[in-house]
mmCIF file of C-alpha atoms and ligand atoms in Angstrom:
data_model
loop_
_atom_site.group_PDB
_atom_site.id
_atom_site.type_symbol
_atom_site.label_atom_id
_atom_site.label_comp_id
_atom_site.label_asym_id
_atom_site.label_seq_id
_atom_site.Cartn_x
_atom_site.Cartn_y
_atom_site.Cartn_z
ATOM 1 C CA MET F 1 -25.508 -6.742 2.362
ATOM 2 C CA PRO F 2 -23.382 -9.659 1.002
ATOM 3 C CA TYR F 3 -21.291 -9.053 -2.326
ATOM 4 C CA SER F 4 -22.387 -11.471 -5.242
ATOM 5 C CA GLU F 5 -19.440 -13.281 -6.700
ATOM 6 C CA GLU F 6 -19.620 -10.934 -10.017
ATOM 7 C CA LYS F 7 -19.327 -7.676 -7.913
ATOM 8 C CA LYS F 8 -16.398 -9.251 -5.682
ATOM 9 C CA GLU F 9 -14.649 -10.059 -9.022
ATOM 10 C CA LYS F 10 -15.568 -6.639 -10.707
ATOM 11 C CA LEU F 11 -14.112 -4.730 -7.481
ATOM 12 C CA ASN F 12 -10.913 -7.034 -7.355
ATOM 13 C CA LYS F 13 -10.099 -6.225 -10.880
ATOM 14 C CA LEU F 14 -10.761 -2.450 -10.468
ATOM 15 C CA ALA F 15 -8.455 -2.657 -7.280
ATOM 16 C CA LYS F 16 -5.853 -4.273 -9.358
ATOM 17 C CA ASP F 17 -6.250 -1.639 -12.179
ATOM 18 C CA ILE F 18 -5.888 1.292 -9.567
ATOM 19 C CA ARG F 19 -2.951 -0.116 -8.178
ATOM 20 C CA LEU F 20 -1.427 -0.360 -11.815
ATOM 21 C CA THR F 21 -2.383 3.352 -12.297
ATOM 22 C CA VAL F 22 -0.964 4.620 -9.239
ATOM 23 C CA LEU F 23 2.412 2.673 -9.650
ATOM 24 C CA GLU F 24 2.529 4.433 -13.380
ATOM 25 C CA MET F 25 1.703 7.829 -12.100
ATOM 26 C CA ILE F 26 4.264 7.832 -9.301
ATOM 27 C CA TYR F 27 7.015 6.176 -11.721
ATOM 28 C CA LYS F 28 6.144 8.809 -14.354
ATOM 29 C CA ALA F 29 6.132 11.594 -11.754
ATOM 30 C CA GLY F 30 9.753 10.618 -10.521
ATOM 31 C CA SER F 31 8.422 10.896 -6.808
ATOM 32 C CA GLY F 32 5.531 9.912 -4.657
ATOM 33 C CA HIS F 33 4.179 7.659 -2.030
ATOM 34 C CA PRO F 34 3.666 4.198 -3.184
ATOM 35 C CA GLY F 35 3.483 2.295 0.217
ATOM 36 C CA GLY F 36 0.369 4.259 1.845
ATOM 37 C CA SER F 37 -1.209 4.818 -1.784
ATOM 38 C CA LEU F 38 -1.387 1.135 -2.000
ATOM 39 C CA SER F 39 -2.594 0.302 1.285
ATOM 40 C CA ALA F 40 -5.690 2.766 0.749
ATOM 41 C CA VAL F 41 -6.823 1.220 -2.684
ATOM 42 C CA GLU F 42 -9.745 -0.773 -1.448
ATOM 43 C CA ILE F 43 -10.884 1.641 1.239
ATOM 44 C CA ILE F 44 -11.056 4.703 -1.178
ATOM 45 C CA MET F 45 -12.498 2.514 -3.912
ATOM 46 C CA THR F 46 -15.283 1.128 -1.755
ATOM 47 C CA LEU F 47 -16.221 4.440 -0.514
ATOM 48 C CA TYR F 48 -16.586 5.908 -3.922
ATOM 49 C CA PHE F 49 -17.654 3.033 -5.896
ATOM 50 C CA ASP F 50 -20.217 1.529 -3.270
ATOM 51 C CA LYS F 51 -21.092 3.735 -0.648
ATOM 52 C CA MET F 52 -20.887 7.590 -1.167
ATOM 53 C CA LYS F 53 -23.706 9.660 -2.517
ATOM 54 C CA LEU F 54 -21.926 11.684 -5.305
ATOM 55 C CA ASP F 55 -22.595 13.441 -8.538
ATOM 56 C CA PRO F 56 -19.356 13.747 -10.602
ATOM 57 C CA LYS F 57 -21.091 16.014 -12.830
ATOM 58 C CA ASN F 58 -21.632 18.348 -9.837
ATOM 59 C CA PRO F 59 -18.521 18.067 -7.524
ATOM 60 C CA GLN F 60 -19.970 20.898 -5.512
ATOM 61 C CA TRP F 61 -23.329 19.303 -4.973
ATOM 62 C CA GLU F 62 -24.313 20.510 -1.339
ATOM 63 C CA ASP F 63 -25.885 17.006 -0.448
ATOM 64 C CA ARG F 64 -23.003 14.915 -1.541
ATOM 65 C CA ASP F 65 -21.120 12.701 1.058
ATOM 66 C CA ARG F 66 -17.700 14.231 1.837
ATOM 67 C CA PHE F 67 -14.321 12.312 1.877
ATOM 68 C CA VAL F 68 -11.280 13.714 3.566
ATOM 69 C CA ALA F 69 -8.061 11.976 2.745
ATOM 70 C CA SER F 70 -6.420 13.357 6.191
ATOM 71 C CA LYS F 71 -3.285 11.166 5.068
ATOM 72 C CA GLY F 72 -2.910 13.475 1.919
ATOM 73 C CA HIS F 73 0.069 11.520 0.565
ATOM 74 C CA CYS F 74 -2.387 8.670 -0.776
ATOM 75 C CA ALA F 75 -3.271 11.436 -3.429
ATOM 76 C CA PRO F 76 -2.627 9.310 -6.266
ATOM 77 C CA THR F 77 -5.127 6.473 -5.382
ATOM 78 C CA LEU F 78 -7.753 9.222 -4.537
ATOM 79 C CA TYR F 79 -7.070 10.769 -8.116
ATOM 80 C CA THR F 80 -7.275 7.664 -9.864
ATOM 81 C CA VAL F 81 -10.715 6.684 -8.345
ATOM 82 C CA LEU F 82 -12.046 10.165 -9.060
ATOM 83 C CA ALA F 83 -10.825 9.970 -12.493
ATOM 84 C CA ASP F 84 -12.516 6.406 -12.918
ATOM 85 C CA LYS F 85 -15.843 8.098 -11.336
ATOM 86 C CA GLY F 86 -15.599 10.932 -14.190
ATOM 87 C CA PHE F 87 -14.540 13.867 -11.998
ATOM 88 C CA PHE F 88 -12.223 14.586 -14.625
ATOM 89 C CA SER F 89 -10.425 13.144 -17.662
ATOM 90 C CA LYS F 90 -8.030 10.140 -17.049
ATOM 91 C CA SER F 91 -5.666 11.503 -19.470
ATOM 92 C CA GLU F 92 -4.771 14.054 -16.383
ATOM 93 C CA LEU F 93 -3.533 11.370 -14.371
ATOM 94 C CA TYR F 94 0.006 11.387 -15.674
ATOM 95 C CA THR F 95 0.452 14.939 -15.115
ATOM 96 C CA LEU F 96 0.929 13.913 -11.492
ATOM 97 C CA ARG F 97 3.212 16.440 -9.481
ATOM 98 C CA ARG F 98 3.759 18.655 -12.643
ATOM 99 C CA ILE F 99 3.830 22.356 -12.356
ATOM 100 C CA ASN F 100 0.320 23.782 -13.081
ATOM 101 C CA SER F 101 -1.172 20.245 -13.098
ATOM 102 C CA ILE F 102 -4.602 19.967 -11.481
ATOM 103 C CA LEU F 103 -3.032 16.944 -9.591
ATOM 104 C CA GLN F 104 -0.398 17.934 -7.152
ATOM 105 C CA GLY F 105 1.374 15.704 -4.808
ATOM 106 C CA HIS F 106 -1.198 16.255 -2.134
ATOM 107 C CA PRO F 107 -4.801 16.943 -2.497
ATOM 108 C CA ASP F 108 -5.628 20.342 -3.471
ATOM 109 C CA MET F 109 -9.578 21.444 -3.267
ATOM 110 C CA LEU F 110 -8.924 24.437 -5.376
ATOM 111 C CA LYS F 111 -7.163 22.620 -8.290
ATOM 112 C CA THR F 112 -8.824 19.094 -8.424
ATOM 113 C CA PRO F 113 -12.474 18.502 -8.928
ATOM 114 C CA GLY F 114 -13.920 16.067 -6.359
ATOM 115 C CA VAL F 115 -11.460 16.948 -3.839
ATOM 116 C CA ASP F 116 -13.249 18.354 -0.994
ATOM 117 C CA VAL F 117 -10.567 19.433 1.545
ATOM 118 C CA SER F 118 -6.693 20.273 0.728
ATOM 119 C CA THR F 119 -4.807 17.902 2.860
ATOM 120 C CA GLY F 120 -1.240 16.898 3.549
ATOM 121 C CA SER F 121 -0.228 18.495 6.501
ATOM 122 C CA LEU F 122 -1.073 15.440 8.871
ATOM 123 C CA GLY F 123 -3.325 15.614 11.960
ATOM 124 C CA HIS F 124 -5.863 17.894 10.662
ATOM 125 C CA GLY F 125 -8.416 15.918 8.614
ATOM 126 C CA LEU F 126 -10.533 14.638 11.352
ATOM 127 C CA SER F 127 -10.844 18.205 12.854
ATOM 128 C CA VAL F 128 -12.026 19.539 9.405
ATOM 129 C CA GLY F 129 -14.588 16.308 9.058
ATOM 130 C CA ILE F 130 -15.917 17.597 12.339
ATOM 131 C CA GLY F 131 -16.569 20.965 11.007
ATOM 132 C CA MET F 132 -18.121 19.454 7.906
ATOM 133 C CA ALA F 133 -20.430 17.186 9.910
ATOM 134 C CA LEU F 134 -21.438 20.033 12.121
ATOM 135 C CA GLY F 135 -22.284 22.310 8.926
ATOM 136 C CA GLY F 136 -24.317 19.382 7.808
ATOM 137 C CA ARG F 137 -26.340 19.239 10.842
ATOM 138 C CA LEU F 138 -27.051 23.002 11.165
ATOM 139 C CA SER F 139 -27.942 22.954 7.553
ATOM 140 C CA LYS F 140 -30.234 19.964 8.019
ATOM 141 C CA LYS F 141 -28.640 17.756 5.511
ATOM 142 C CA ASP F 142 -27.980 14.014 5.837
ATOM 143 C CA PHE F 143 -24.582 13.650 4.341
ATOM 144 C CA TYR F 144 -21.759 11.391 5.676
ATOM 145 C CA VAL F 145 -18.373 12.574 6.146
ATOM 146 C CA TYR F 146 -15.573 9.934 5.487
ATOM 147 C CA VAL F 147 -12.095 10.692 6.982
ATOM 148 C CA LEU F 148 -9.314 8.337 6.133
ATOM 149 C CA VAL F 149 -6.327 8.775 8.725
ATOM 150 C CA GLY F 150 -3.023 6.994 8.576
ATOM 151 C CA CYS F 151 -2.140 5.056 11.632
ATOM 152 C CA GLY F 152 1.301 7.025 11.971
ATOM 153 C CA GLU F 153 -1.050 9.938 11.618
ATOM 154 C CA LEU F 154 -2.397 9.074 15.228
ATOM 155 C CA ASN F 155 0.903 10.116 16.555
ATOM 156 C CA GLU F 156 -0.284 13.844 15.997
ATOM 157 C CA GLY F 157 -2.004 15.050 19.469
ATOM 158 C CA GLN F 158 -4.708 16.977 17.412
ATOM 159 C CA VAL F 159 -6.436 13.501 16.326
ATOM 160 C CA TRP F 160 -7.221 12.914 19.883
ATOM 161 C CA GLU F 161 -8.471 16.644 20.514
ATOM 162 C CA ALA F 162 -10.882 15.857 17.497
ATOM 163 C CA ALA F 163 -11.577 12.299 18.896
ATOM 164 C CA MET F 164 -13.005 14.077 22.208
ATOM 165 C CA ALA F 165 -14.826 16.747 20.111
ATOM 166 C CA ALA F 166 -16.537 14.420 17.789
ATOM 167 C CA VAL F 167 -17.886 12.504 20.979
ATOM 168 C CA LYS F 168 -19.069 15.663 22.662
ATOM 169 C CA TYR F 169 -21.058 16.993 19.400
ATOM 170 C CA GLN F 170 -22.489 13.419 18.986
ATOM 171 C CA LEU F 171 -21.514 13.136 15.363
ATOM 172 C CA ASP F 172 -23.215 10.105 14.120
ATOM 173 C CA HIS F 173 -22.556 11.323 10.616
ATOM 174 C CA LEU F 174 -18.857 11.149 10.760
ATOM 175 C CA ILE F 175 -16.982 8.016 9.957
ATOM 176 C CA ALA F 176 -13.133 7.771 10.594
ATOM 177 C CA ILE F 177 -11.296 5.097 8.935
ATOM 178 C CA ILE F 178 -7.883 4.317 9.959
ATOM 179 C CA ASP F 179 -5.538 2.808 7.388
ATOM 180 C CA TYR F 180 -3.812 0.503 9.945
ATOM 181 C CA ASN F 181 -0.696 -0.606 7.936
ATOM 182 C CA CYS F 182 1.621 -0.449 10.921
ATOM 183 C CA TYR F 183 4.161 1.661 9.242
ATOM 184 C CA GLN F 184 5.069 5.466 8.867
ATOM 185 C CA LEU F 185 7.527 7.221 7.169
ATOM 186 C CA ASP F 186 10.802 5.978 8.733
ATOM 187 C CA GLY F 187 10.101 3.131 10.646
ATOM 188 C CA SER F 188 7.518 0.755 12.077
ATOM 189 C CA MET F 189 4.511 2.102 14.660
ATOM 190 C CA GLU F 190 5.888 -0.228 17.238
ATOM 191 C CA ASP F 191 9.630 1.390 16.964
ATOM 192 C CA ILE F 192 8.412 5.085 16.462
ATOM 193 C CA MET F 193 5.492 5.515 18.889
ATOM 194 C CA PRO F 194 3.455 2.345 19.687
ATOM 195 C CA LEU F 195 -0.161 2.943 19.889
ATOM 196 C CA GLY F 196 -0.884 0.053 22.206
ATOM 197 C CA ASP F 197 -4.484 -1.145 22.085
ATOM 198 C CA VAL F 198 -5.871 1.046 19.472
ATOM 199 C CA VAL F 199 -9.385 -0.235 19.843
ATOM 200 C CA ALA F 200 -9.598 0.348 23.352
ATOM 201 C CA LYS F 201 -8.342 3.787 23.101
ATOM 202 C CA TRP F 202 -10.967 4.897 20.742
ATOM 203 C CA ARG F 203 -13.689 3.181 22.549
ATOM 204 C CA SER F 204 -12.387 5.082 25.865
ATOM 205 C CA PHE F 205 -12.863 8.329 23.969
ATOM 206 C CA GLY F 206 -16.575 6.989 23.269
ATOM 207 C CA TRP F 207 -16.493 5.944 19.553
ATOM 208 C CA ASN F 208 -18.182 3.231 18.170
ATOM 209 C CA VAL F 209 -15.325 1.077 16.976
ATOM 210 C CA LEU F 210 -15.286 -1.418 14.236
ATOM 211 C CA GLU F 211 -12.206 -3.583 13.101
ATOM 212 C CA ILE F 212 -12.235 -5.084 9.712
ATOM 213 C CA ASN F 213 -9.628 -6.262 6.949
ATOM 214 C CA GLY F 214 -8.901 -3.026 4.745
ATOM 215 C CA HIS F 215 -8.320 -5.053 1.699
ATOM 216 C CA LYS F 216 -11.902 -6.778 1.656
ATOM 217 C CA SER F 217 -14.389 -4.413 -0.034
ATOM 218 C CA GLU F 218 -17.078 -6.182 1.471
ATOM 219 C CA GLU F 219 -15.858 -5.784 5.073
ATOM 220 C CA ILE F 220 -15.505 -2.215 4.427
ATOM 221 C CA SER F 221 -18.996 -1.948 3.157
ATOM 222 C CA ASP F 222 -20.533 -3.726 5.862
ATOM 223 C CA ALA F 223 -18.721 -1.722 8.522
ATOM 224 C CA ILE F 224 -20.166 1.403 6.845
ATOM 225 C CA ASP F 225 -23.645 -0.015 6.865
ATOM 226 C CA GLU F 226 -23.215 -0.961 10.713
ATOM 227 C CA ALA F 227 -21.694 2.457 11.412
ATOM 228 C CA LYS F 228 -24.842 4.227 10.014
ATOM 229 C CA LYS F 229 -27.248 2.133 12.283
ATOM 230 C CA VAL F 230 -25.475 3.937 15.411
ATOM 231 C CA LYS F 231 -27.077 7.037 16.528
ATOM 232 C CA GLY F 232 -25.352 9.688 18.818
ATOM 233 C CA ARG F 233 -21.761 8.977 18.463
ATOM 234 C CA PRO F 234 -19.293 8.729 15.770
ATOM 235 C CA THR F 235 -17.798 5.430 14.359
ATOM 236 C CA VAL F 236 -13.983 4.832 13.736
ATOM 237 C CA ILE F 237 -13.220 1.639 11.456
ATOM 238 C CA VAL F 238 -9.804 0.136 12.169
ATOM 239 C CA ALA F 239 -8.949 -1.276 8.839
ATOM 240 C CA HIS F 240 -6.075 -3.659 9.045
ATOM 241 C CA THR F 241 -3.843 -3.125 5.857
ATOM 242 C CA VAL F 242 -0.752 -3.872 4.754
ATOM 243 C CA LYS F 243 1.716 -0.759 3.494
ATOM 244 C CA GLY F 244 2.525 -1.465 -0.135
ATOM 245 C CA LYS F 245 -0.138 -4.052 -0.811
ATOM 246 C CA GLY F 246 0.081 -6.016 -4.084
ATOM 247 C CA VAL F 247 3.886 -5.549 -4.644
ATOM 248 C CA SER F 248 5.730 -8.130 -2.810
ATOM 249 C CA PHE F 249 9.008 -5.782 -2.345
ATOM 250 C CA MET F 250 6.942 -2.889 -1.266
ATOM 251 C CA GLU F 251 4.865 -4.685 1.267
ATOM 252 C CA ASN F 252 5.400 -4.404 5.155
ATOM 253 C CA THR F 253 8.324 -1.833 5.029
ATOM 254 C CA HIS F 254 8.705 1.764 5.518
ATOM 255 C CA LEU F 255 11.287 1.909 2.724
ATOM 256 C CA TRP F 256 8.556 2.414 0.190
ATOM 257 C CA HIS F 257 6.709 5.209 1.985
ATOM 258 C CA GLY F 258 8.119 7.899 -0.200
ATOM 259 C CA LYS F 259 10.286 6.857 -3.072
ATOM 260 C CA LYS F 260 11.230 7.307 -6.665
ATOM 261 C CA ILE F 261 10.269 4.001 -8.599
ATOM 262 C CA SER F 262 13.077 3.083 -10.985
ATOM 263 C CA GLU F 263 12.263 1.702 -14.516
ATOM 264 C CA ASP F 264 13.225 -1.792 -13.246
ATOM 265 C CA ASP F 265 11.201 -1.847 -10.204
ATOM 266 C CA HIS F 266 8.131 -0.441 -12.072
ATOM 267 C CA GLU F 267 8.488 -3.494 -14.377
ATOM 268 C CA LYS F 268 9.034 -5.787 -11.927
ATOM 269 C CA ALA F 269 5.899 -4.535 -9.797
ATOM 270 C CA VAL F 270 3.662 -4.461 -12.967
ATOM 271 C CA SER F 271 4.451 -7.970 -13.947
ATOM 272 C CA GLU F 272 3.768 -9.319 -10.388
ATOM 273 C CA LEU F 273 0.275 -7.341 -10.125
ATOM 274 C CA ARG F 274 -0.508 -8.698 -13.439
ATOM 275 C CA GLU F 275 0.094 -12.122 -12.269
ATOM 276 C CA THR F 276 -1.505 -12.153 -8.927
ATOM 277 C CA SER F 277 -5.427 -11.475 -7.841
ATOM 278 C CA HIS F 278 -6.091 -9.585 -4.830
ATOM 279 C CA GLY F 279 -9.142 -9.720 -2.715
HETATM 280 C C1 TPP T 301 2.038 17.399 10.170
HETATM 281 C C2 TPP T 301 3.329 16.611 9.304
HETATM 282 N N1 TPP T 301 4.298 16.148 9.781
HETATM 283 C C3 TPP T 301 5.127 15.119 9.157
HETATM 284 C C4 TPP T 301 4.715 15.010 7.671
HETATM 285 C C5 TPP T 301 5.450 14.101 7.021
HETATM 286 N N2 TPP T 301 4.936 12.757 6.736
HETATM 287 C C6 TPP T 301 4.263 12.501 5.361
HETATM 288 S S1 TPP T 301 3.513 11.071 5.556
HETATM 289 C C7 TPP T 301 4.196 10.439 7.159
HETATM 290 C C8 TPP T 301 4.094 9.423 7.738
HETATM 291 C C9 TPP T 301 2.755 8.888 7.892
HETATM 292 O O1 TPP T 301 2.408 7.701 8.264
HETATM 293 P P1 TPP T 301 1.064 7.098 8.148
HETATM 294 O O2 TPP T 301 -0.021 7.899 8.885
HETATM 295 O O3 TPP T 301 1.144 5.607 8.870
HETATM 296 O O4 TPP T 301 0.681 6.905 6.777
HETATM 297 P P2 TPP T 301 0.710 5.616 5.606
HETATM 298 O O5 TPP T 301 1.683 4.533 6.273
HETATM 299 O O6 TPP T 301 -0.496 5.194 5.732
HETATM 300 O O7 TPP T 301 1.374 6.002 4.508
HETATM 301 C C10 TPP T 301 4.826 11.880 7.578
HETATM 302 C C11 TPP T 301 5.705 11.972 9.039
HETATM 303 C C12 TPP T 301 3.509 15.505 7.355
HETATM 304 N N3 TPP T 301 3.107 15.317 6.047
HETATM 305 N N4 TPP T 301 2.653 16.214 7.895
#
């Protein structure tokens, strides 16, 4: 359904606020992953604010939709969105990565309300999502399972084993979203392990494949609506994104994949984000 101008504006502002919070969390923690946290903002925000069936007062609600942050290093973005939704107090956000904090560097389902799966070791999330979707089918539930996968993560062989299994089990309540920002930890996808025609690859495995701009909430939302119409097979949404989106000196580089943010850089990033509008 087309977004109203009011909704677009509201979500653009929210995305900007999420970016500011994420940068402050990583700055205060003295370590973290700015690049892949910033690229995933609209994807995670749109899922939680527009698409997922949730009850922040009851994080374990059996009928809820599930989210697997398979690229677990985007945890600051997930935590910010969970706090915005009311799963826990926003005052927790600046305890990121501290000993005994409920917000560890990677998502921990035993520590953080609203986190459905512990992740961080890349390659496993889609397989876990398959288990959840099969569990939902067996218990006659109607929930959807969303799995956010990094493009570098696609270099892990297990993702492709999962890609085969999801089709074998005809998991139409499983929706994978690839944060396709073209960079990974220490280089570009092209230099490290090119994926070639990623759309053709997923199609050849039997998936329904959609391709969108992963910084446009409306496109993300429409793609999910489309995915839900397809019966008998899973959908993957290839979301084209920009690593480090929103901060010019962090964009389109692996150099801000995992890096401490200095006071100077934090100030520069904040003033840049405050001046620009993203959509
Ligand atoms: C199994 C495993 N190997 C290596 C790492 C270290 N690591 C963390 S993030 C990352 C790069 C991931 O790239 P991508 O999936 O493209 O993430 P994004 O660019 O979206 O941040 C690597 C190699 C890891 N977390 N898990």
